């Protein structure tokens, strides 16, 4: 019979999942490799705005460490122990107090980390490291 089923054909009794597993493993490897290239912004810079310079933003303190190692809290020079006290007072007034930490780039990394520990140790969970953004040079016109 030309249109009927032939007796020598075999039935498919299972599904071969080997190609599926191969594709899933390749995709998994690709995702694992590319996950390292995803850039996450971890430094949140939240700067205050001032119309005339006389107003201050509630719940925001400025901590500055200059190139000579002098420590300033909202413009007033003080020691590290006094800073700890001032930060604790500020947190007692407002639990949502945030800090902006500025430090000279010539200072040792450990000194800046100690300053961050003082700020975080007194209860300020949100702080920003003040940075100066690099300005990209203007593209020079192509010379024909």
Short mmCIF file of C-alpha atoms in Angstrom, two decimals:
data_model
loop_
_atom_site.label_atom_id
_atom_site.label_comp_id
_atom_site.label_asym_id
_atom_site.label_seq_id
_atom_site.Cartn_x
_atom_site.Cartn_y
_atom_site.Cartn_z
CA UNK A 1 0.00 0.00 0.00
CA UNK A 2 1.37 3.27 -1.00
CA UNK A 3 -0.49 5.51 1.46
CA UNK A 4 -0.51 3.24 4.51
CA UNK A 5 1.93 2.92 7.38
CA UNK A 6 4.90 0.71 6.77
CA UNK A 7 5.70 -2.06 9.16
CA UNK A 8 9.44 -1.37 9.37
CA UNK A 9 9.13 2.20 10.77
CA UNK A 10 10.08 2.54 14.44
CA UNK A 11 8.13 4.64 16.87
CA UNK A 12 9.86 7.47 18.69
CA UNK A 13 9.67 6.47 22.33
CA UNK A 14 11.75 9.23 23.98
CA UNK A 15 12.96 12.78 23.55
CA UNK A 16 16.66 13.48 23.21
CA UNK A 17 17.43 16.31 25.65
CA UNK A 18 21.17 16.41 25.02
CA UNK A 19 20.98 19.42 22.64
CA UNK A 20 18.76 21.26 25.13
CA UNK A 21 21.24 20.69 27.96
CA UNK A 22 24.11 21.84 25.73
CA UNK A 23 22.31 25.08 24.85
CA UNK A 24 21.40 25.79 28.49
CA UNK A 25 25.00 25.23 29.63
CA UNK A 26 26.35 27.53 26.91
CA UNK A 27 23.85 30.25 27.89
CA UNK A 28 24.74 29.82 31.55
CA UNK A 29 28.44 30.29 30.80
CA UNK A 30 27.71 33.39 28.70
CA UNK A 31 25.59 34.94 31.46
CA UNK A 32 28.22 34.19 34.11
CA UNK A 33 31.00 35.77 32.05
CA UNK A 34 29.04 38.89 31.07
CA UNK A 35 27.73 39.48 34.60
CA UNK A 36 31.19 40.76 35.56
CA UNK A 37 30.94 43.52 32.98
CA UNK A 38 27.72 45.01 34.32
CA UNK A 39 28.58 48.38 35.84
CA UNK A 40 26.65 49.27 38.97
CA UNK A 41 26.74 52.79 40.32
CA UNK A 42 27.63 52.33 43.98
CA UNK A 43 28.66 55.83 44.92
CA UNK A 44 25.57 57.95 45.44
CA UNK A 45 26.30 61.66 45.32
CA UNK A 46 23.45 63.69 46.75
CA UNK A 47 24.58 67.31 46.93
CA UNK A 48 22.48 70.03 48.60
CA UNK A 49 21.08 73.04 46.75
CA UNK A 50 21.32 76.55 48.11
CA UNK A 51 19.85 79.71 46.59
CA UNK A 52 21.94 82.28 48.48
CA UNK A 53 24.33 80.06 50.39
CA UNK A 54 22.65 80.92 53.70
CA UNK A 55 20.26 77.99 53.78
CA UNK A 56 21.27 74.53 54.91
CA UNK A 57 19.67 71.23 54.06
CA UNK A 58 18.23 69.40 57.06
CA UNK A 59 19.84 66.07 57.84
CA UNK A 60 23.01 66.61 55.81
CA UNK A 61 26.48 67.07 57.28
CA UNK A 62 29.77 67.81 55.54
CA UNK A 63 32.93 66.11 56.76
CA UNK A 64 36.16 67.31 55.14
CA UNK A 65 39.69 65.98 55.54
CA UNK A 66 42.20 68.37 53.96
CA UNK A 67 45.69 67.62 52.63
CA UNK A 68 47.28 68.50 55.99
CA UNK A 69 45.11 65.91 57.76
CA UNK A 70 42.93 68.53 59.46
CA UNK A 71 39.34 67.41 60.03
CA UNK A 72 36.37 69.73 59.54
CA UNK A 73 32.72 69.16 60.44
CA UNK A 74 30.39 71.61 58.66
CA UNK A 75 33.28 74.07 58.31
CA UNK A 76 34.54 73.84 61.91
CA UNK A 77 37.94 72.27 62.58
CA UNK A 78 37.91 69.51 65.21
CA UNK A 79 39.55 66.31 66.34
CA UNK A 80 38.36 62.81 65.47
CA UNK A 81 36.87 62.33 68.96
CA UNK A 82 34.96 65.61 68.69
CA UNK A 83 33.74 64.56 65.24
CA UNK A 84 32.35 61.36 66.69
CA UNK A 85 30.45 63.36 69.32
CA UNK A 86 29.11 65.88 66.78
CA UNK A 87 27.94 63.13 64.42
CA UNK A 88 26.21 61.33 67.31
CA UNK A 89 24.44 64.58 68.26
CA UNK A 90 23.31 65.09 64.67
CA UNK A 91 21.97 61.53 64.45
CA UNK A 92 20.12 62.02 67.74
CA UNK A 93 18.35 65.03 66.21
CA UNK A 94 17.53 63.33 62.91
CA UNK A 95 17.77 59.56 62.32
CA UNK A 96 17.90 60.09 58.52
CA UNK A 97 21.05 62.22 58.67
CA UNK A 98 23.30 61.78 55.65
CA UNK A 99 26.94 62.76 55.29
CA UNK A 100 29.11 63.99 52.46
CA UNK A 101 32.73 63.00 53.02
CA UNK A 102 35.42 64.95 51.15
CA UNK A 103 39.09 64.05 51.38
CA UNK A 104 42.23 65.18 49.60
CA UNK A 105 43.47 62.62 47.08
CA UNK A 106 47.01 62.71 48.47
CA UNK A 107 45.90 61.25 51.83
CA UNK A 108 46.51 57.58 52.63
CA UNK A 109 43.59 55.24 52.00
CA UNK A 110 43.56 54.07 55.62
CA UNK A 111 42.98 57.60 56.93
CA UNK A 112 39.89 58.01 54.76
CA UNK A 113 38.59 54.58 55.78
CA UNK A 114 39.02 55.50 59.45
CA UNK A 115 36.95 58.63 58.81
CA UNK A 116 34.23 56.55 57.13
CA UNK A 117 34.25 54.18 60.13
CA UNK A 118 33.74 57.11 62.52
CA UNK A 119 30.78 58.38 60.50
CA UNK A 120 29.18 54.95 60.08
CA UNK A 121 29.91 53.99 63.67
CA UNK A 122 27.72 56.82 64.95
CA UNK A 123 24.69 55.65 62.98
CA UNK A 124 24.90 57.38 59.61
CA UNK A 125 24.11 54.64 57.14
CA UNK A 126 23.87 56.83 54.04
CA UNK A 127 26.93 58.78 53.05
CA UNK A 128 28.48 59.95 49.82
CA UNK A 129 32.10 60.37 48.88
CA UNK A 130 32.54 63.75 47.25
CA UNK A 131 34.42 63.51 43.97
CA UNK A 132 35.33 65.86 41.20
CA UNK A 133 34.25 64.56 37.83
CA UNK A 134 36.76 64.53 35.00
CA UNK A 135 35.71 66.71 32.13
CA UNK A 136 36.12 64.90 28.84
CA UNK A 137 38.18 66.91 26.36
CA UNK A 138 36.32 68.15 23.31
CA UNK A 139 36.84 66.03 20.24
CA UNK A 140 39.26 67.67 17.86
CA UNK A 141 37.96 68.18 14.34
CA UNK A 142 39.28 65.79 11.74
CA UNK A 143 41.92 67.26 9.48
CA UNK A 144 41.26 66.44 5.80
#
